[in-house]
Short mmCIF file of N, CA, C and O in Angstrom, two decimals:
data_model
loop_
_atom_site.label_atom_id
_atom_site.label_comp_id
_atom_site.label_asym_id
_atom_site.label_seq_id
_atom_site.Cartn_x
_atom_site.Cartn_y
_atom_site.Cartn_z
N MET A 1 4.47 -3.64 19.51
CA MET A 1 4.01 -4.13 18.22
C MET A 1 4.03 -2.97 17.21
O MET A 1 3.62 -1.87 17.51
N SER A 2 4.51 -3.25 16.03
CA SER A 2 4.55 -2.26 14.96
C SER A 2 3.28 -2.38 14.14
O SER A 2 3.04 -3.40 13.51
N GLU A 3 2.49 -1.32 14.15
CA GLU A 3 1.19 -1.36 13.48
C GLU A 3 1.20 -0.65 12.14
O GLU A 3 1.99 0.26 11.90
N ILE A 4 0.27 -1.09 11.31
CA ILE A 4 -0.10 -0.39 10.09
C ILE A 4 -1.55 0.00 10.29
O ILE A 4 -2.37 -0.84 10.69
N ILE A 5 -1.87 1.24 10.04
CA ILE A 5 -3.25 1.71 10.17
C ILE A 5 -3.84 1.75 8.77
O ILE A 5 -3.33 2.45 7.88
N VAL A 6 -4.90 0.97 8.56
CA VAL A 6 -5.46 0.76 7.23
C VAL A 6 -6.90 1.25 7.19
O VAL A 6 -7.72 0.87 8.03
N THR A 7 -7.20 2.07 6.19
CA THR A 7 -8.58 2.46 5.93
C THR A 7 -9.07 1.62 4.76
O THR A 7 -8.46 1.66 3.67
N ASP A 8 -10.13 0.85 4.97
CA ASP A 8 -10.64 0.00 3.90
C ASP A 8 -11.51 0.83 2.95
O ASP A 8 -11.72 2.02 3.16
N ARG A 9 -12.01 0.19 1.92
CA ARG A 9 -12.80 0.89 0.90
C ARG A 9 -14.14 1.41 1.40
O ARG A 9 -14.74 2.28 0.78
N ASP A 10 -14.60 0.90 2.53
CA ASP A 10 -15.85 1.36 3.11
C ASP A 10 -15.63 2.44 4.17
O ASP A 10 -16.57 2.89 4.80
N GLY A 11 -14.37 2.83 4.36
CA GLY A 11 -14.05 3.86 5.34
C GLY A 11 -13.73 3.35 6.74
O GLY A 11 -13.44 4.14 7.63
N GLY A 12 -13.79 2.03 6.92
CA GLY A 12 -13.44 1.46 8.22
C GLY A 12 -11.95 1.54 8.46
O GLY A 12 -11.15 1.36 7.55
N VAL A 13 -11.58 1.84 9.69
CA VAL A 13 -10.17 1.95 10.06
C VAL A 13 -9.77 0.74 10.89
O VAL A 13 -10.47 0.37 11.84
N HIS A 14 -8.65 0.15 10.52
CA HIS A 14 -8.17 -1.07 11.18
C HIS A 14 -6.71 -0.89 11.57
O HIS A 14 -5.94 -0.26 10.84
N ARG A 15 -6.33 -1.48 12.66
CA ARG A 15 -4.93 -1.51 13.09
C ARG A 15 -4.47 -2.95 13.00
O ARG A 15 -5.07 -3.83 13.62
N VAL A 16 -3.43 -3.17 12.20
CA VAL A 16 -2.93 -4.52 12.01
C VAL A 16 -1.43 -4.55 12.30
O VAL A 16 -0.74 -3.54 12.16
N ALA A 17 -0.96 -5.70 12.70
CA ALA A 17 0.46 -5.86 12.97
C ALA A 17 1.24 -5.86 11.66
O ALA A 17 0.93 -6.62 10.75
N GLY A 18 2.23 -5.00 11.58
CA GLY A 18 3.12 -5.02 10.43
C GLY A 18 4.17 -6.10 10.63
O GLY A 18 4.61 -6.34 11.76
N ARG A 19 4.55 -6.74 9.56
CA ARG A 19 5.54 -7.81 9.65
C ARG A 19 6.87 -7.30 9.11
O ARG A 19 7.00 -7.07 7.89
N VAL A 20 7.82 -7.10 9.98
CA VAL A 20 9.12 -6.60 9.59
C VAL A 20 9.75 -7.54 8.56
O VAL A 20 9.75 -8.76 8.73
N GLY A 21 10.23 -6.95 7.47
CA GLY A 21 10.86 -7.72 6.41
C GLY A 21 9.91 -8.14 5.31
O GLY A 21 10.35 -8.60 4.27
N SER A 22 8.61 -8.00 5.54
CA SER A 22 7.60 -8.34 4.53
C SER A 22 7.11 -7.07 3.86
O SER A 22 7.21 -5.98 4.42
N SER A 23 6.52 -7.22 2.69
CA SER A 23 5.92 -6.06 2.06
C SER A 23 4.59 -5.76 2.75
O SER A 23 3.97 -6.64 3.34
N VAL A 24 4.18 -4.51 2.66
CA VAL A 24 2.87 -4.13 3.20
C VAL A 24 1.78 -4.94 2.50
O VAL A 24 0.82 -5.37 3.13
N MET A 25 1.93 -5.21 1.22
CA MET A 25 0.97 -6.02 0.48
C MET A 25 0.77 -7.39 1.11
O MET A 25 -0.35 -7.88 1.22
N GLU A 26 1.84 -8.02 1.55
CA GLU A 26 1.73 -9.34 2.15
C GLU A 26 0.86 -9.33 3.40
O GLU A 26 0.14 -10.29 3.67
N THR A 27 0.91 -8.24 4.14
CA THR A 27 0.05 -8.11 5.32
C THR A 27 -1.39 -7.85 4.89
O THR A 27 -2.32 -8.49 5.39
N LEU A 28 -1.60 -6.93 3.96
CA LEU A 28 -2.95 -6.52 3.58
C LEU A 28 -3.74 -7.62 2.85
O LEU A 28 -4.95 -7.71 3.02
N ARG A 29 -3.08 -8.45 2.08
CA ARG A 29 -3.83 -9.47 1.33
C ARG A 29 -4.43 -10.54 2.23
O ARG A 29 -5.33 -11.26 1.82
N ASP A 30 -3.96 -10.63 3.47
CA ASP A 30 -4.50 -11.60 4.42
C ASP A 30 -5.88 -11.20 4.94
O ASP A 30 -6.53 -11.98 5.62
N PHE A 31 -6.31 -9.98 4.64
CA PHE A 31 -7.60 -9.48 5.10
C PHE A 31 -8.53 -9.32 3.91
O PHE A 31 -8.08 -9.26 2.76
N ASP A 32 -9.80 -9.24 4.16
CA ASP A 32 -10.79 -9.13 3.09
C ASP A 32 -11.15 -7.67 2.82
O ASP A 32 -12.30 -7.27 2.91
N TRP A 33 -10.13 -6.89 2.47
CA TRP A 33 -10.34 -5.46 2.23
C TRP A 33 -10.12 -5.08 0.78
O TRP A 33 -10.08 -3.91 0.44
N GLY A 34 -9.93 -6.04 -0.10
CA GLY A 34 -9.82 -5.76 -1.52
C GLY A 34 -8.42 -5.75 -2.09
O GLY A 34 -8.23 -5.42 -3.26
N VAL A 35 -7.41 -6.12 -1.32
CA VAL A 35 -6.05 -6.21 -1.85
C VAL A 35 -5.86 -7.63 -2.36
O VAL A 35 -5.57 -8.55 -1.61
N ALA A 36 -6.07 -7.79 -3.67
CA ALA A 36 -6.00 -9.12 -4.27
C ALA A 36 -4.57 -9.59 -4.49
O ALA A 36 -4.27 -10.78 -4.39
N ALA A 37 -3.67 -8.66 -4.81
CA ALA A 37 -2.26 -8.99 -5.03
C ALA A 37 -2.11 -10.13 -6.03
O ALA A 37 -1.39 -11.10 -5.79
N ILE A 38 -2.78 -10.01 -7.15
CA ILE A 38 -2.83 -11.07 -8.16
C ILE A 38 -1.44 -11.49 -8.65
O ILE A 38 -1.19 -12.67 -8.84
N CYS A 39 -0.55 -10.53 -8.83
CA CYS A 39 0.77 -10.87 -9.37
C CYS A 39 1.74 -11.36 -8.30
O CYS A 39 2.87 -11.73 -8.61
N GLY A 40 1.30 -11.36 -7.04
CA GLY A 40 2.14 -11.88 -5.97
C GLY A 40 3.30 -10.98 -5.57
O GLY A 40 4.26 -11.43 -4.96
N GLY A 41 3.23 -9.73 -5.93
CA GLY A 41 4.28 -8.79 -5.54
C GLY A 41 5.31 -8.52 -6.61
O GLY A 41 6.39 -8.00 -6.32
N MET A 42 4.99 -8.84 -7.84
CA MET A 42 5.93 -8.66 -8.94
C MET A 42 5.84 -7.27 -9.59
O MET A 42 6.46 -7.04 -10.62
N CYS A 43 5.03 -6.39 -9.04
CA CYS A 43 4.90 -5.02 -9.55
C CYS A 43 4.38 -5.01 -10.99
O CYS A 43 4.92 -4.35 -11.85
N SER A 44 3.31 -5.79 -11.22
CA SER A 44 2.80 -5.86 -12.59
C SER A 44 1.28 -5.80 -12.71
O SER A 44 0.77 -5.86 -13.82
N CYS A 45 0.54 -5.65 -11.60
CA CYS A 45 -0.92 -5.72 -11.75
C CYS A 45 -1.69 -4.57 -11.09
O CYS A 45 -2.83 -4.33 -11.44
N ALA A 46 -1.16 -3.90 -10.13
CA ALA A 46 -1.79 -2.79 -9.41
C ALA A 46 -2.99 -3.19 -8.55
O ALA A 46 -3.75 -2.34 -8.13
N THR A 47 -3.16 -4.48 -8.27
CA THR A 47 -4.26 -4.89 -7.40
C THR A 47 -3.91 -4.75 -5.92
O THR A 47 -4.67 -5.19 -5.06
N CYS A 48 -2.79 -4.11 -5.64
CA CYS A 48 -2.40 -3.81 -4.26
C CYS A 48 -2.23 -2.29 -4.07
O CYS A 48 -1.56 -1.85 -3.15
N HIS A 49 -2.88 -1.52 -4.93
CA HIS A 49 -2.78 -0.06 -4.92
C HIS A 49 -3.35 0.50 -3.61
O HIS A 49 -4.45 0.19 -3.21
N VAL A 50 -2.55 1.35 -2.98
CA VAL A 50 -2.96 2.04 -1.76
C VAL A 50 -2.60 3.51 -1.86
O VAL A 50 -1.76 3.91 -2.68
N TYR A 51 -3.22 4.31 -1.00
CA TYR A 51 -2.86 5.71 -0.83
C TYR A 51 -2.13 5.83 0.50
O TYR A 51 -2.65 5.40 1.53
N VAL A 52 -0.96 6.40 0.47
CA VAL A 52 -0.16 6.58 1.67
C VAL A 52 -0.45 7.97 2.23
O VAL A 52 -0.42 8.97 1.50
N ALA A 53 -0.74 8.04 3.53
CA ALA A 53 -1.03 9.32 4.18
C ALA A 53 0.17 10.26 4.06
O ALA A 53 1.33 9.83 4.10
N ALA A 54 -0.13 11.54 3.93
CA ALA A 54 0.89 12.57 3.69
C ALA A 54 2.11 12.49 4.62
O ALA A 54 3.25 12.58 4.13
N PRO A 55 1.94 12.33 5.92
CA PRO A 55 3.13 12.32 6.79
C PRO A 55 4.12 11.19 6.48
O PRO A 55 5.28 11.26 6.86
N TRP A 56 3.68 10.16 5.79
CA TRP A 56 4.51 8.99 5.53
C TRP A 56 5.14 8.99 4.15
O TRP A 56 6.06 8.22 3.88
N GLN A 57 4.66 9.79 3.25
CA GLN A 57 5.10 9.74 1.86
C GLN A 57 6.61 9.93 1.69
O GLN A 57 7.24 9.22 0.92
N ASP A 58 7.18 10.86 2.42
CA ASP A 58 8.62 11.12 2.30
C ASP A 58 9.48 10.10 3.02
O ASP A 58 10.70 10.11 2.87
N GLN A 59 8.88 9.24 3.80
CA GLN A 59 9.64 8.23 4.53
C GLN A 59 9.79 6.93 3.74
O GLN A 59 10.51 6.03 4.18
N LEU A 60 9.11 6.85 2.60
CA LEU A 60 9.19 5.64 1.78
C LEU A 60 10.24 5.80 0.70
O LEU A 60 10.51 6.92 0.26
N PRO A 61 10.81 4.70 0.24
CA PRO A 61 11.75 4.79 -0.89
C PRO A 61 11.02 5.34 -2.12
O PRO A 61 9.81 5.14 -2.28
N ALA A 62 11.76 6.00 -2.97
CA ALA A 62 11.18 6.55 -4.19
C ALA A 62 10.63 5.43 -5.07
O ALA A 62 11.13 4.30 -5.05
N GLN A 63 9.60 5.77 -5.83
CA GLN A 63 9.03 4.81 -6.77
C GLN A 63 10.06 4.49 -7.85
O GLN A 63 10.74 5.39 -8.34
N GLN A 64 10.11 3.23 -8.23
CA GLN A 64 10.94 2.83 -9.36
C GLN A 64 10.12 2.97 -10.63
O GLN A 64 8.90 3.13 -10.58
N GLY A 65 10.74 2.90 -11.77
CA GLY A 65 10.08 3.13 -13.05
C GLY A 65 8.84 2.30 -13.29
O GLY A 65 7.80 2.82 -13.70
N ASP A 66 8.91 0.99 -13.04
CA ASP A 66 7.76 0.11 -13.28
C ASP A 66 6.56 0.50 -12.43
O ASP A 66 5.44 0.55 -12.91
N GLU A 67 6.80 0.76 -11.17
CA GLU A 67 5.71 1.13 -10.27
C GLU A 67 5.05 2.42 -10.74
O GLU A 67 3.82 2.52 -10.83
N LYS A 68 5.85 3.40 -11.05
CA LYS A 68 5.32 4.70 -11.49
C LYS A 68 4.50 4.56 -12.76
O LYS A 68 3.41 5.12 -12.88
N GLU A 69 4.99 3.80 -13.73
CA GLU A 69 4.27 3.60 -14.99
C GLU A 69 2.91 2.93 -14.77
O GLU A 69 1.91 3.34 -15.35
N ILE A 70 2.89 1.90 -13.95
CA ILE A 70 1.65 1.18 -13.68
C ILE A 70 0.64 2.10 -13.00
O ILE A 70 -0.53 2.17 -13.40
N LEU A 71 1.08 2.82 -11.99
CA LEU A 71 0.18 3.70 -11.24
C LEU A 71 -0.39 4.81 -12.12
O LEU A 71 -1.58 5.14 -12.01
N GLN A 72 0.41 5.39 -12.98
CA GLN A 72 -0.05 6.50 -13.80
C GLN A 72 -1.12 6.09 -14.81
O GLN A 72 -1.82 6.94 -15.33
N GLU A 73 -1.27 4.81 -15.04
CA GLU A 73 -2.30 4.31 -15.96
C GLU A 73 -3.66 4.16 -15.28
O GLU A 73 -4.67 3.96 -15.95
N LEU A 74 -3.70 4.25 -13.97
CA LEU A 74 -4.94 4.04 -13.22
C LEU A 74 -5.79 5.30 -13.15
O LEU A 74 -5.26 6.40 -12.98
N GLU A 75 -7.10 5.13 -13.25
CA GLU A 75 -8.01 6.26 -13.08
C GLU A 75 -7.95 6.80 -11.66
O GLU A 75 -8.16 8.00 -11.42
N SER A 76 -7.68 5.94 -10.70
CA SER A 76 -7.66 6.33 -9.29
C SER A 76 -6.29 6.82 -8.82
O SER A 76 -6.09 7.03 -7.62
N TYR A 77 -5.38 7.03 -9.74
CA TYR A 77 -4.02 7.48 -9.40
C TYR A 77 -4.05 8.86 -8.75
O TYR A 77 -4.72 9.77 -9.22
N ARG A 78 -3.31 8.99 -7.65
CA ARG A 78 -3.15 10.26 -6.96
C ARG A 78 -1.66 10.54 -6.83
O ARG A 78 -0.96 9.87 -6.06
N PRO A 79 -1.16 11.53 -7.58
CA PRO A 79 0.27 11.85 -7.48
C PRO A 79 0.67 12.11 -6.03
O PRO A 79 -0.04 12.76 -5.28
N GLY A 80 1.78 11.54 -5.64
CA GLY A 80 2.29 11.73 -4.29
C GLY A 80 1.84 10.68 -3.30
O GLY A 80 2.62 10.24 -2.47
N SER A 81 0.58 10.25 -3.37
CA SER A 81 0.12 9.29 -2.38
C SER A 81 -0.09 7.88 -2.92
O SER A 81 -0.11 6.93 -2.14
N SER A 82 -0.26 7.71 -4.22
CA SER A 82 -0.47 6.37 -4.77
C SER A 82 0.81 5.56 -4.73
O SER A 82 1.87 6.03 -5.17
N ARG A 83 0.69 4.37 -4.20
CA ARG A 83 1.80 3.42 -4.19
C ARG A 83 1.27 2.01 -4.37
O ARG A 83 0.12 1.72 -4.05
N LEU A 84 2.11 1.13 -4.87
CA LEU A 84 1.80 -0.29 -4.88
C LEU A 84 2.35 -0.84 -3.57
O LEU A 84 3.54 -0.72 -3.29
N SER A 85 1.47 -1.43 -2.77
CA SER A 85 1.91 -1.88 -1.44
C SER A 85 2.92 -3.02 -1.52
O SER A 85 3.65 -3.26 -0.55
N CYS A 86 3.02 -3.67 -2.67
CA CYS A 86 4.03 -4.72 -2.83
C CYS A 86 5.44 -4.13 -2.88
O CYS A 86 6.42 -4.83 -2.67
N GLN A 87 5.54 -2.83 -3.12
CA GLN A 87 6.84 -2.17 -3.24
C GLN A 87 7.25 -1.46 -1.96
O GLN A 87 8.28 -0.79 -1.91
N ILE A 88 6.45 -1.61 -0.90
CA ILE A 88 6.78 -1.00 0.39
C ILE A 88 7.19 -2.10 1.35
O ILE A 88 6.37 -2.90 1.79
N ARG A 89 8.47 -2.18 1.65
CA ARG A 89 9.01 -3.17 2.59
C ARG A 89 8.84 -2.60 3.99
O ARG A 89 9.29 -1.50 4.28
N PHE A 90 8.14 -3.34 4.85
CA PHE A 90 7.86 -2.85 6.20
C PHE A 90 9.04 -3.09 7.12
O PHE A 90 9.62 -4.17 7.14
N ASP A 91 9.38 -2.05 7.89
CA ASP A 91 10.37 -2.19 8.96
C ASP A 91 9.95 -1.31 10.13
O ASP A 91 8.93 -0.62 10.06
N GLU A 92 10.70 -1.36 11.21
CA GLU A 92 10.33 -0.64 12.44
C GLU A 92 10.15 0.86 12.22
O GLU A 92 9.37 1.50 12.90
N SER A 93 10.87 1.43 11.26
CA SER A 93 10.75 2.87 11.01
C SER A 93 9.37 3.24 10.46
O SER A 93 9.00 4.41 10.47
N LEU A 94 8.62 2.26 9.99
CA LEU A 94 7.29 2.51 9.43
C LEU A 94 6.17 2.17 10.43
O LEU A 94 5.00 2.11 10.04
N ALA A 95 6.51 1.96 11.68
CA ALA A 95 5.49 1.69 12.70
C ALA A 95 4.50 2.85 12.72
O ALA A 95 4.89 4.00 12.82
N GLY A 96 3.22 2.53 12.56
CA GLY A 96 2.17 3.55 12.51
C GLY A 96 1.83 4.01 11.11
O GLY A 96 1.00 4.89 10.93
N LEU A 97 2.46 3.41 10.10
CA LEU A 97 2.19 3.76 8.70
C LEU A 97 0.69 3.77 8.45
O LEU A 97 -0.02 2.86 8.86
N GLU A 98 0.22 4.81 7.77
CA GLU A 98 -1.19 4.94 7.46
C GLU A 98 -1.41 4.82 5.95
O GLU A 98 -0.81 5.57 5.18
N VAL A 99 -2.26 3.86 5.56
CA VAL A 99 -2.60 3.68 4.16
C VAL A 99 -4.11 3.51 4.01
O VAL A 99 -4.77 3.09 4.94
N ALA A 100 -4.60 3.86 2.84
CA ALA A 100 -6.01 3.63 2.50
C ALA A 100 -6.01 2.79 1.24
O ALA A 100 -5.24 3.04 0.30
N ILE A 101 -6.85 1.79 1.19
CA ILE A 101 -6.93 0.91 0.03
C ILE A 101 -7.67 1.64 -1.08
O ILE A 101 -8.76 2.16 -0.90
N ALA A 102 -7.05 1.68 -2.24
CA ALA A 102 -7.59 2.39 -3.40
C ALA A 102 -8.78 1.64 -3.99
O ALA A 102 -8.94 0.42 -3.76
N ALA A 103 -9.56 2.34 -4.78
CA ALA A 103 -10.70 1.74 -5.46
C ALA A 103 -10.24 0.63 -6.41
O ALA A 103 -9.16 0.70 -6.99
N GLU A 104 -11.08 -0.37 -6.57
CA GLU A 104 -10.78 -1.46 -7.49
C GLU A 104 -10.96 -0.98 -8.92
O GLU A 104 -11.90 -0.26 -9.22
N GLU A 105 -10.05 -1.39 -9.78
CA GLU A 105 -10.16 -1.03 -11.20
C GLU A 105 -10.10 -2.26 -12.05
O GLU A 105 -9.51 -3.23 -11.72
#
């Protein structure tokens, strides 16, 4: 099983099955950890903001312009680790991916 390791806003750590071919956001919104995904993955709302653990940052595709612009407007933005989980497509190479759900804004 390909897992995603998720730290929720209260510091709890969870291991969830990643769904190959789906965005990380699609997996996270199924849980009650604060990923609202209001825009449904259209990269327009930042309600799926996560922090990607350092070892994984270079393994993800580069941020596109829209994602970067949205993230830089957030108070909780962290250069290098902030990502919109709707823009991370899960595949076997990301088994063990570690993310923390960002503060709600």
